Amino acid sequence: MIDAYCDRPAEKDPGSCMVRNEILESWRRSKLSGVDPDHVRSVEGDVSLDRRITRTAIPVLTSTAEALVGANTSLLLSAPDGTLLWRWDDDGRLKKRLDRRNVFIGTRMSEDVVGTNGIGTALETARAVTINGVEHFSEALRDFTCAGSPIRHPVTNRVTGVLSVTSLVEDASPLMAPTLLRLARDIQDELYGESTMHERQMLRHFLAERRRTRSSVVALSADVVIANAIATAMDLDHSALWQRIQDAPHDIIGVEIAPGTLVTVCRPVHRGGNLVGVVVVAEQTPSVEGAGVSAKRARDGARVPLPRERPWPRLLSDLRAIANNTDRLLVVGEDGVGKRTALRAAANDSDRGYREIDCVTVEEIGREGWLCQARALVEHSEELVVFAHLDGLDQSTCRALAAILDRADRGTDANLQIAATLSATAHQGGALPRVILDQFPPHIFEVPPLRKRTDDALARLVDQGLGMPALSREVIQMIQRHPWPGNHRQLEAFRRWMARQGRPTIVASDLPILWRNELIRGHLTTMQSAEYDAIAAALREHAGNKAATATALGISRSSLYRKMREYCIR
């Protein structure tokens, strides 16, 4: 439909069409939702006149409607999901046209159902919009001009509904948009007048705290949540947070409520001696923000807790403690987690020195030559000897090495003298023969993968000094959620990519597509991963053609678009 209107693909050359960008974006969203431009679907929604928006707005709109008689317009009120709750018509022709287009009370007018329209697009963008005739995505709605505006609750600032003024294209008036905004303001004023004393009290405390800080601010109680933009982006579980605070308000200080974000202030709101709500302030920890101080003060004087100890230094400390009490050790972990790096650090701390022999070089050196090197190191070296990639040995070489280790006598020193590294997969699968495993104590030392050490990842990427770009809050959160399948090797490659960007700040849209795909796949179930792979492969095979892809997969286009949205496939 976009191509037909512009005579060329709007996605390739948006400037080539005399169409507003907000309309083009709405068309794209409509296409991705699988909306049929040639047919308006009728989808039922949940109609309940016991909503606050209907109780408040309908009397205001009914009294105003008298002034609109003769203007050939229709007033429509929808719920936050686009379900039409109320409709008033002045013109008989307009009423019949709306009826023929399934614009009835109880039907949904959201963008994912009927495409670009005053109600749906105002909901999607959360701002006032006017859709003129051919700007509608669906052919069936091109007879109308409709202006839509979200109605926000004056206390919580949440969208409680959408108001639309609609007319036929030939009857459209430039006064539609101003009339709409005035009506929306009148409804919001009434909503504030009907707000409970508790809601107003929570709003006062929220505004007072917001003036003091630029950090995340949330005012919440059992039935009220008010948050600034930073706190809204954190996607908190407000019910769980309120339950925890209600039980012990002051124990919440220092608790991490989002990755790298700690509660620094918790102000209780009391009425009649009872706790009825709280205002919470949360700030990024110094390790995430890169603050070069050990602690800082909140604006009310409360001390911000220090960031938690990073896993890597703690891991090295644990390894040192074990190294001082054993002469042999088996270190296990995924590829690239830093097993040899940790052993090298332990050797340096003891001033012992470090010698490494890689088990995967047996074929390159030759079995006898490799065993000769191993024997010389075990019997004569005064340094820590590490057999890297022990799972690279075949069965016979394992038995030969076990014989060398069995005969080795390196004195009575209890400090670590011989170590070996083994992949987590080989250890779990029992790939090594018992004869070699018996040469090491039954207690192994495991190095956890980077996805379980997000603070280590952040420390390598955040605030790396001059010449390195900063990371946006969203990118930091993505780094904390990333599975890092390549562990430190992948992290170092990502760091080199950052250094080449030449921009002051990296935002989510700058990130490599493959890296973002790994983030998505890392949180999918086995079945979801299979679906993801099948859809991605089919899209590549058909050069991005959605219709051909859906046919090849045996699903409808709407199902394909829904899956693409679900898995963030572009």
Coordinates of C-alpha atoms in Angstrom, one line a residue:
M1 CA 0.0 0.0 0.0
I2 CA 2.9 2.4 0.8
D3 CA 4.5 1.6 -2.5
A4 CA 1.2 2.2 -4.4
Y5 CA 0.8 5.6 -2.7
C6 CA 4.3 6.8 -3.4
D7 CA 5.1 4.9 -6.6
R8 CA 8.3 3.7 -4.9
P9 CA 9.1 2.0 -1.6
A10 CA 8.7 4.5 1.2
E11 CA 11.0 2.4 3.4
K12 CA 13.8 3.1 0.9
D13 CA 13.2 6.7 0.2
P14 CA 10.8 8.2 2.8
G15 CA 11.6 11.7 1.5
S16 CA 10.3 10.8 -1.9
C17 CA 6.6 10.8 -0.6
M18 CA 4.6 13.8 0.4
V19 CA 3.7 12.0 3.6
R20 CA 4.5 13.0 7.1
N21 CA 7.1 10.9 8.9
E22 CA 4.7 10.0 11.7
I23 CA 2.3 8.6 9.1
L24 CA 5.0 6.6 7.4
E25 CA 6.0 5.1 10.8
S26 CA 2.4 4.3 11.5
W27 CA 2.1 2.5 8.1
R28 CA 5.2 0.5 8.9
R29 CA 3.8 -0.5 12.3
S30 CA 0.5 -1.5 10.6
K31 CA 2.2 -3.6 8.0
L32 CA 4.3 -5.4 10.7
S33 CA 1.1 -6.1 12.6
G34 CA -0.4 -7.9 9.6
V35 CA -3.2 -5.4 9.0
D36 CA -5.0 -5.9 5.7
P37 CA -5.3 -2.5 3.9
D38 CA -8.2 -3.8 1.9
H39 CA -10.4 -5.0 4.8
V40 CA -11.2 -3.5 8.2
R41 CA -11.4 -6.3 10.8
S42 CA -14.0 -6.2 13.6
V43 CA -12.3 -7.3 16.8
E44 CA -14.2 -7.2 20.1
G45 CA -12.7 -5.6 23.1
D46 CA -13.6 -5.4 26.8
V47 CA -16.3 -2.8 27.3
S48 CA -17.0 -1.8 30.9
L49 CA -18.8 1.4 31.7
D50 CA -17.7 1.1 35.3
R51 CA -14.3 2.6 34.3
R52 CA -13.2 5.9 35.8
I53 CA -12.7 7.3 32.3
T54 CA -16.3 6.6 31.3
R55 CA -17.8 7.9 34.5
T56 CA -15.8 11.1 34.2
A57 CA -15.6 11.7 30.5
I58 CA -19.1 10.9 29.2
P59 CA -20.9 13.7 31.2
V60 CA -18.3 16.2 30.0
L61 CA -18.6 15.1 26.4
T62 CA -22.4 14.9 26.5
S63 CA -22.7 18.5 27.7
T64 CA -20.2 19.6 25.0
A65 CA -21.9 17.7 22.2
E66 CA -24.7 20.2 22.1
A67 CA -22.3 22.9 20.9
L68 CA -21.2 20.6 18.1
V69 CA -24.6 20.1 16.5
G70 CA -24.4 21.1 12.9
A71 CA -20.6 20.6 12.7
N72 CA -21.1 17.1 11.0
T73 CA -18.8 15.5 13.5
S74 CA -18.7 12.4 15.7
L75 CA -17.1 12.1 19.1
L76 CA -15.5 8.8 20.1
L77 CA -14.0 7.7 23.4
S78 CA -11.8 4.6 23.7
A79 CA -10.2 2.6 26.5
P80 CA -6.4 2.3 26.8
D81 CA -6.4 -0.8 24.5
G82 CA -8.3 1.0 21.8
T83 CA -11.7 -0.5 22.6
L84 CA -14.5 2.0 21.7
L85 CA -16.4 2.8 24.9
W86 CA -18.7 5.6 23.7
R87 CA -19.8 7.3 20.5
W88 CA -21.9 10.4 19.7
D89 CA -23.0 11.3 16.1
D90 CA -24.4 14.5 14.8
D91 CA -24.6 13.8 11.1
G92 CA -26.7 10.9 9.7
R93 CA -24.4 10.4 6.7
L94 CA -21.4 10.1 9.0
K95 CA -23.2 7.7 11.3
K96 CA -24.1 5.4 8.4
R97 CA -20.5 5.5 7.1
L98 CA -19.0 4.7 10.5
D99 CA -21.5 1.8 10.9
R100 CA -20.5 0.3 7.6
R101 CA -16.9 0.4 8.7
N102 CA -17.6 -1.5 11.9
V103 CA -16.9 1.5 14.1
F104 CA -19.2 0.3 16.9
I105 CA -19.0 0.5 20.7
G106 CA -17.1 -2.6 21.8
T107 CA -14.8 -2.9 18.8
R108 CA -11.1 -2.3 19.0
M109 CA -9.6 0.6 17.0
S110 CA -5.9 0.0 17.9
E111 CA -3.3 0.2 15.1
D112 CA -2.6 -3.5 15.2
V113 CA -6.3 -4.2 14.3
V114 CA -7.3 -1.5 11.8
G115 CA -4.0 0.3 11.0
T116 CA -3.4 4.0 11.1
N117 CA -6.3 6.0 12.6
G118 CA -6.9 8.7 15.1
I119 CA -7.5 6.5 18.1
G120 CA -4.9 3.8 17.4
T121 CA -2.1 6.1 16.3
A122 CA -2.7 8.5 19.3
L123 CA -2.5 5.4 21.6
E124 CA 0.7 4.2 19.9
T125 CA 2.5 7.5 19.9
A126 CA 0.9 8.8 23.2
R127 CA 0.4 12.2 21.7
A128 CA -2.3 14.1 19.7
V129 CA -2.5 13.3 16.0
T130 CA -4.7 14.1 13.0
I131 CA -5.2 11.6 10.3
N132 CA -6.5 13.0 7.0
G133 CA -8.3 10.8 4.5
V134 CA -5.6 9.0 2.4
E135 CA -3.3 8.9 5.4
H136 CA -5.3 6.1 6.8
F137 CA -3.6 2.7 6.3
S138 CA -6.9 1.0 5.4
E139 CA -8.7 2.0 2.2
A140 CA -12.1 1.6 4.0
L141 CA -11.2 4.5 6.4
R142 CA -10.1 7.0 3.7
D143 CA -13.5 8.8 3.7
F144 CA -12.8 10.1 7.2
T145 CA -10.6 12.8 8.8
C146 CA -10.1 12.0 12.5
A147 CA -8.2 13.8 15.3
G148 CA -7.2 11.8 18.3
S149 CA -5.7 12.7 21.6
P150 CA -4.6 10.5 24.6
I151 CA -6.2 11.4 27.9
R152 CA -3.7 11.2 30.7
H153 CA -4.6 10.9 34.4
P154 CA -3.4 14.1 36.0
V155 CA -1.9 12.3 39.0
T156 CA -0.3 9.1 37.6
N157 CA 0.3 10.6 34.1
R158 CA -0.9 7.2 32.6
V159 CA -3.0 7.1 29.5
T160 CA -6.5 6.3 30.6
G161 CA -8.2 6.6 27.2
V162 CA -8.3 8.3 23.9
L163 CA -10.7 10.9 22.6
S164 CA -11.3 11.4 18.9
V165 CA -13.2 13.9 16.8
T166 CA -14.1 12.4 13.5
S167 CA -15.8 13.8 10.3
L168 CA -16.0 13.0 6.6
V169 CA -13.1 14.4 4.6
E170 CA -15.3 17.0 2.9
D171 CA -16.6 18.2 6.2
A172 CA -13.3 18.4 8.0
S173 CA -12.5 21.7 9.8
P174 CA -9.2 23.2 11.0
L175 CA -10.9 23.7 14.3
M176 CA -11.1 19.9 14.9
A177 CA -7.7 19.6 16.6
P178 CA -8.1 22.7 18.9
T179 CA -11.6 21.4 19.9
L180 CA -10.2 18.0 20.6
L181 CA -7.4 19.3 22.9
R182 CA -9.8 21.6 24.8
L183 CA -12.1 18.6 25.4
A184 CA -9.2 16.4 26.6
R185 CA -8.1 19.1 29.0
D186 CA -11.6 19.4 30.4
I187 CA -11.8 15.7 31.0
Q188 CA -8.3 15.7 32.7
D189 CA -9.5 18.5 34.9
E190 CA -12.5 16.4 35.9
L191 CA -10.3 13.4 36.6
Y192 CA -8.2 15.5 38.9
G193 CA -11.3 16.8 40.7
E194 CA -12.4 13.2 41.2
S195 CA -8.9 12.0 42.3
T196 CA -8.9 10.7 45.8
M197 CA -7.2 12.5 48.7
H198 CA -4.7 9.7 48.7
E199 CA -3.8 10.1 45.0
R200 CA -3.3 13.9 45.5
Q201 CA -1.2 13.3 48.6
M202 CA 1.1 10.8 46.7
L203 CA 1.4 13.3 43.8
R204 CA 2.5 16.1 46.2
H205 CA 5.2 13.9 47.7
F206 CA 6.4 12.7 44.2
L207 CA 6.7 16.3 42.9
A208 CA 8.6 17.4 46.0
E209 CA 11.1 14.6 45.6
R210 CA 11.4 15.0 41.8
R211 CA 12.5 18.7 42.3
R212 CA 15.4 17.5 44.5
T213 CA 17.0 15.0 42.2
R214 CA 17.4 13.9 38.6
S215 CA 17.6 10.2 39.5
S216 CA 14.8 7.6 39.3
V217 CA 11.8 8.6 41.4
V218 CA 8.8 6.4 42.1
A219 CA 5.9 7.1 44.4
L220 CA 3.9 4.0 45.0
S221 CA 1.2 2.5 47.3
A222 CA -1.2 -0.4 47.1
D223 CA -3.2 1.3 44.2
V224 CA -1.1 4.3 43.0
V225 CA 2.1 4.3 41.0
I226 CA 3.7 7.6 39.8
A227 CA 7.1 7.5 38.2
N228 CA 9.4 9.9 36.2
A229 CA 10.8 8.9 32.8
I230 CA 13.9 7.3 34.1
A231 CA 12.0 5.1 36.6
T232 CA 9.4 4.1 33.9
A233 CA 12.2 2.8 31.6
M234 CA 13.4 0.5 34.4
D235 CA 10.2 -1.6 34.0
L236 CA 9.9 -2.4 37.8
D237 CA 7.5 -4.9 39.4
H238 CA 5.7 -2.3 41.4
S239 CA 3.4 -4.7 43.3
A240 CA 6.4 -6.8 44.5
L241 CA 8.4 -3.6 45.4
W242 CA 5.4 -2.2 47.4
Q243 CA 5.0 -5.5 49.2
R244 CA 8.6 -5.6 50.2
I245 CA 8.7 -1.9 51.3
Q246 CA 5.4 -2.3 53.2
D247 CA 6.9 -5.0 55.4
A248 CA 10.2 -3.1 56.2
P249 CA 10.4 0.4 54.6
H250 CA 14.0 1.2 55.8
D251 CA 15.4 -2.2 54.8
I252 CA 15.0 -1.3 51.2
I253 CA 18.0 1.2 51.3
G254 CA 20.9 -0.3 49.4
V255 CA 18.8 -2.9 47.6
E256 CA 19.3 -3.4 43.9
I257 CA 15.9 -3.0 42.2
A258 CA 17.3 -3.0 38.6
P259 CA 20.7 -4.0 37.2
G260 CA 23.3 -1.7 38.7
T261 CA 20.6 0.5 40.3
L262 CA 20.4 0.8 44.1
V263 CA 17.7 2.4 46.3
T264 CA 19.2 5.5 48.0
V265 CA 16.2 7.2 49.5
C266 CA 12.9 5.8 50.8
R267 CA 10.5 8.4 52.2
P268 CA 7.4 6.9 53.9
V269 CA 4.0 8.6 53.4
H270 CA 1.8 8.3 56.5
R271 CA -1.8 9.2 57.2
G272 CA -3.3 8.8 60.6
G273 CA -0.1 7.1 61.8
N274 CA -0.4 4.4 59.2
L275 CA 2.0 3.8 56.3
V276 CA 0.0 4.5 53.1
G277 CA 2.8 4.9 50.5
V278 CA 6.4 5.6 49.9
V279 CA 8.6 7.7 47.6
V280 CA 11.7 5.8 46.4
V281 CA 14.8 7.3 44.8
A282 CA 17.2 4.9 43.0
E283 CA 20.6 5.7 41.5
Q284 CA 23.2 3.9 39.4
T285 CA 26.1 2.5 41.4
P286 CA 29.4 4.2 41.0
S287 CA 30.8 1.1 39.1
V288 CA 28.2 1.6 36.4
E289 CA 28.4 5.4 36.2
G290 CA 32.1 5.4 36.4
A291 CA 32.3 7.6 39.4
G292 CA 35.8 7.7 40.8
V293 CA 34.8 7.8 44.4
S294 CA 34.3 5.1 46.9
A295 CA 30.9 6.4 48.0
K296 CA 28.7 9.4 47.5
R297 CA 25.9 11.2 49.3
A298 CA 22.3 11.3 48.3
R299 CA 20.8 14.8 48.4
D300 CA 19.2 14.2 51.7
G301 CA 22.5 13.1 53.3
A302 CA 21.8 9.3 53.1
R303 CA 25.0 7.4 52.1
V304 CA 24.8 5.5 48.8
P305 CA 26.0 1.9 49.4
L306 CA 29.2 0.8 47.8
P307 CA 28.9 -1.4 44.7
R308 CA 29.1 -5.1 45.3
E309 CA 32.5 -6.7 45.0
R310 CA 33.2 -7.7 41.5
P311 CA 33.1 -11.5 40.9
W312 CA 36.6 -11.7 39.2
P313 CA 38.7 -10.3 42.1
R314 CA 36.6 -12.5 44.5
L315 CA 37.2 -15.5 42.2
L316 CA 41.0 -14.9 42.3
S317 CA 40.9 -14.6 46.0
D318 CA 39.2 -18.0 46.3
L319 CA 41.7 -19.6 43.9
R320 CA 44.7 -18.2 45.9
A321 CA 43.2 -19.8 49.1
I322 CA 42.9 -23.2 47.4
A323 CA 46.4 -22.9 45.8
N324 CA 48.0 -22.5 49.2
N325 CA 46.5 -25.8 50.4
T326 CA 46.9 -28.2 47.5
D327 CA 49.6 -29.3 45.1
R328 CA 47.3 -30.1 42.2
L329 CA 44.1 -28.6 40.9
L330 CA 41.6 -29.1 38.0
V331 CA 40.1 -25.9 36.7
V332 CA 36.8 -26.2 34.8
G333 CA 34.8 -23.6 32.8
E334 CA 33.4 -22.7 29.4
D335 CA 35.8 -21.7 26.6
G336 CA 37.1 -18.1 27.0
V337 CA 36.1 -17.6 30.7
G338 CA 39.7 -17.0 31.8
K339 CA 40.8 -20.3 33.4
R340 CA 44.5 -19.9 32.4
T341 CA 44.4 -16.2 33.2
A342 CA 43.3 -17.0 36.7
L343 CA 46.0 -19.6 37.2
R344 CA 48.6 -17.2 35.8
A345 CA 47.5 -14.7 38.4
A346 CA 47.7 -17.2 41.2
A347 CA 51.3 -18.1 40.1
N348 CA 52.4 -14.5 40.0
D349 CA 51.0 -13.9 43.5
S350 CA 53.1 -16.6 44.8
D351 CA 56.2 -15.5 42.9
R352 CA 56.4 -19.1 41.5
G353 CA 56.4 -18.5 37.8
Y354 CA 54.1 -20.0 35.2
R355 CA 54.7 -22.7 32.5
E356 CA 52.0 -23.9 30.2
I357 CA 51.8 -26.9 27.8
D358 CA 48.8 -27.0 25.5
C359 CA 47.3 -30.4 25.1
V360 CA 45.8 -29.6 21.6
T361 CA 49.4 -29.4 20.2
V362 CA 50.0 -33.1 20.5
E363 CA 49.4 -33.8 16.8
E364 CA 51.5 -30.8 15.8
I365 CA 54.5 -31.8 17.9
G366 CA 54.0 -35.5 17.8
R367 CA 52.9 -37.7 20.6
E368 CA 56.3 -38.8 21.8
G369 CA 57.8 -35.3 21.6
W370 CA 54.8 -33.9 23.5
L371 CA 55.1 -36.5 26.3
C372 CA 58.8 -35.8 26.5
Q373 CA 58.1 -32.1 27.1
A374 CA 55.4 -32.9 29.7
R375 CA 57.8 -35.2 31.5
A376 CA 60.6 -32.6 31.6
L377 CA 58.2 -29.9 33.0
V378 CA 56.7 -32.1 35.6
E379 CA 60.0 -33.5 36.9
H380 CA 62.3 -30.5 36.6
S381 CA 60.4 -27.2 36.5
E382 CA 60.2 -25.1 39.7
E383 CA 57.2 -23.2 38.4
L384 CA 53.5 -23.9 38.2
V385 CA 52.9 -26.3 35.3
V386 CA 49.6 -26.0 33.6
F387 CA 48.2 -28.5 31.2
A388 CA 45.8 -26.4 29.1
H389 CA 42.8 -28.0 27.3
L390 CA 43.2 -31.4 29.0
D391 CA 40.2 -32.6 27.0
G392 CA 42.3 -32.3 23.8
L393 CA 44.1 -35.5 24.6
D394 CA 43.0 -38.9 23.2
Q395 CA 42.6 -41.9 25.5
S396 CA 46.1 -43.4 25.0
T397 CA 47.8 -40.0 25.6
C398 CA 45.7 -39.5 28.7
R399 CA 47.0 -42.8 30.1
A400 CA 50.6 -41.9 29.3
L401 CA 50.3 -38.5 31.0
A402 CA 48.6 -40.1 34.0
A403 CA 51.7 -42.4 34.4
I404 CA 54.0 -39.3 34.2
L405 CA 52.0 -37.5 36.9
D406 CA 51.7 -40.6 39.0
R407 CA 55.5 -40.9 39.2
A408 CA 56.1 -37.2 39.8
D409 CA 57.5 -36.2 43.2
R410 CA 57.9 -32.4 43.5
G411 CA 58.6 -32.3 47.2
T412 CA 56.4 -31.7 50.2
D413 CA 55.4 -28.1 49.3
A414 CA 51.6 -27.9 49.7
N415 CA 51.4 -24.9 47.3
L416 CA 49.9 -25.5 43.9
Q417 CA 52.5 -27.1 41.5
I418 CA 50.5 -28.8 38.8
A419 CA 47.1 -27.7 37.3
A420 CA 45.0 -28.5 34.3
T421 CA 42.1 -26.8 32.5
L422 CA 39.1 -28.6 31.2
S423 CA 36.0 -27.3 29.3
A424 CA 32.7 -27.5 31.2
T425 CA 31.2 -29.5 28.4
A426 CA 33.9 -32.2 28.6
H427 CA 33.7 -32.3 32.3
Q428 CA 29.9 -32.7 32.3
G429 CA 30.0 -35.3 29.6
G430 CA 32.7 -37.4 31.3
A431 CA 35.0 -37.2 28.2
L432 CA 38.2 -37.9 30.2
P433 CA 39.2 -41.4 31.4
R434 CA 39.1 -42.0 35.1
V435 CA 42.9 -42.7 35.1
I436 CA 43.7 -39.0 34.4
L437 CA 41.0 -37.5 36.6
D438 CA 42.3 -39.5 39.6
Q439 CA 45.6 -37.5 39.3
F440 CA 43.7 -34.5 40.7
P441 CA 41.8 -33.9 43.9
P442 CA 38.1 -34.6 43.6
H443 CA 37.4 -30.9 44.4
I444 CA 37.5 -28.9 41.2
F445 CA 37.7 -25.2 40.8
E446 CA 35.0 -23.8 38.4
V447 CA 35.3 -20.4 36.7
P448 CA 31.7 -19.2 36.0
P449 CA 30.8 -17.8 32.5
L450 CA 30.7 -14.1 31.9
R451 CA 26.9 -14.0 31.7
K452 CA 27.0 -14.8 35.4
R453 CA 29.6 -12.0 36.1
T454 CA 27.9 -9.0 34.5
D455 CA 29.9 -6.6 36.8
D456 CA 33.1 -7.9 35.2
A457 CA 31.7 -7.2 31.7
L458 CA 30.7 -3.7 32.7
A459 CA 34.1 -2.9 34.3
R460 CA 35.8 -3.7 31.0
L461 CA 33.5 -1.6 28.9
V462 CA 32.2 1.4 31.0
D463 CA 34.3 4.6 31.3
Q464 CA 37.5 3.3 29.6
G465 CA 39.1 6.8 29.3
L466 CA 39.8 9.2 26.5
G467 CA 39.1 8.0 23.0
M468 CA 36.5 5.4 24.1
P469 CA 32.8 6.2 23.7
A470 CA 30.4 6.3 26.7
L471 CA 27.5 3.9 26.8
S472 CA 23.8 4.9 27.1
R473 CA 21.7 3.5 30.0
E474 CA 19.9 1.2 27.6
V475 CA 23.2 -0.3 26.2
I476 CA 24.5 -0.8 29.8
Q477 CA 21.3 -2.8 30.6
M478 CA 21.7 -4.8 27.4
I479 CA 25.3 -5.6 28.3
Q480 CA 24.1 -6.9 31.7
R481 CA 21.5 -9.2 30.0
H482 CA 23.8 -10.4 27.2
P483 CA 24.7 -14.1 27.3
W484 CA 28.3 -13.5 26.0
P485 CA 28.6 -17.0 24.5
G486 CA 32.3 -16.3 23.6
N487 CA 32.9 -15.0 27.2
H488 CA 36.1 -12.8 27.5
R489 CA 37.2 -13.3 23.9
Q490 CA 33.9 -12.0 22.7
L491 CA 34.0 -9.2 25.2
E492 CA 37.5 -8.1 24.0
A493 CA 36.3 -8.2 20.4
F494 CA 33.3 -6.0 21.5
R495 CA 35.7 -3.6 23.2
R496 CA 37.8 -3.3 20.0
W497 CA 34.6 -2.6 18.1
M498 CA 33.7 0.2 20.6
A499 CA 37.2 1.8 20.0
R500 CA 36.5 2.0 16.3
Q501 CA 33.2 3.8 16.5
G502 CA 34.4 7.4 16.7
R503 CA 31.3 8.7 18.4
P504 CA 30.9 10.2 21.9
T505 CA 28.1 7.8 23.0
I506 CA 26.9 4.4 21.8
V507 CA 23.2 3.9 21.8
A508 CA 21.2 0.7 21.2
S509 CA 20.6 1.3 17.5
D510 CA 24.5 1.5 17.0
L511 CA 25.0 -2.1 18.3
P512 CA 25.9 -4.8 15.8
I513 CA 22.9 -6.8 14.6
L514 CA 24.6 -10.2 15.3
W515 CA 25.3 -9.0 18.9
R516 CA 21.7 -7.9 19.4
N517 CA 20.5 -11.3 18.0
E518 CA 22.6 -13.1 20.5
L519 CA 21.0 -11.0 23.3
I520 CA 17.5 -12.1 22.0
R521 CA 18.5 -15.8 21.6
G522 CA 20.1 -15.9 25.0
H523 CA 16.6 -15.6 26.7
L524 CA 14.7 -18.0 24.5
T525 CA 13.6 -21.5 25.3
T526 CA 14.7 -24.4 23.1
M527 CA 11.4 -24.3 21.2
Q528 CA 11.6 -20.6 20.8
S529 CA 15.2 -20.8 19.5
A530 CA 14.1 -23.3 16.9
E531 CA 11.3 -21.0 15.8
Y532 CA 13.8 -18.1 15.7
D533 CA 16.3 -20.0 13.5
A534 CA 13.6 -21.2 11.2
I535 CA 12.1 -17.7 10.6
A536 CA 15.5 -16.1 10.2
A537 CA 16.7 -18.8 7.7
A538 CA 13.5 -18.5 5.7
L539 CA 13.8 -14.7 5.5
R540 CA 17.4 -15.0 4.3
E541 CA 16.4 -17.6 1.7
H542 CA 13.6 -15.4 0.3
A543 CA 15.6 -12.1 0.5
G544 CA 13.3 -10.6 3.2
N545 CA 10.1 -11.2 1.3
K546 CA 7.5 -11.6 4.1
A547 CA 4.8 -13.2 1.9
A548 CA 7.1 -15.8 0.5
T549 CA 8.6 -16.5 3.9
A550 CA 5.1 -17.0 5.4
T551 CA 4.2 -19.4 2.6
A552 CA 7.4 -21.4 3.0
L553 CA 6.8 -21.7 6.8
G554 CA 3.2 -22.6 6.3
I555 CA 1.9 -19.8 8.5
S556 CA -0.2 -16.6 7.8
R557 CA 1.5 -13.3 7.2
S558 CA 0.0 -11.9 10.4
S559 CA 1.5 -14.8 12.4
L560 CA 4.8 -14.2 10.8
Y561 CA 4.7 -10.5 11.7
R562 CA 3.7 -11.4 15.3
K563 CA 6.6 -13.8 15.6
M564 CA 9.0 -11.2 14.1
R565 CA 7.9 -8.7 16.7
E566 CA 8.1 -11.3 19.5
Y567 CA 11.7 -12.3 18.5
C568 CA 12.8 -8.8 17.4
I569 CA 13.7 -10.0 13.9
R570 CA 14.2 -7.3 11.4

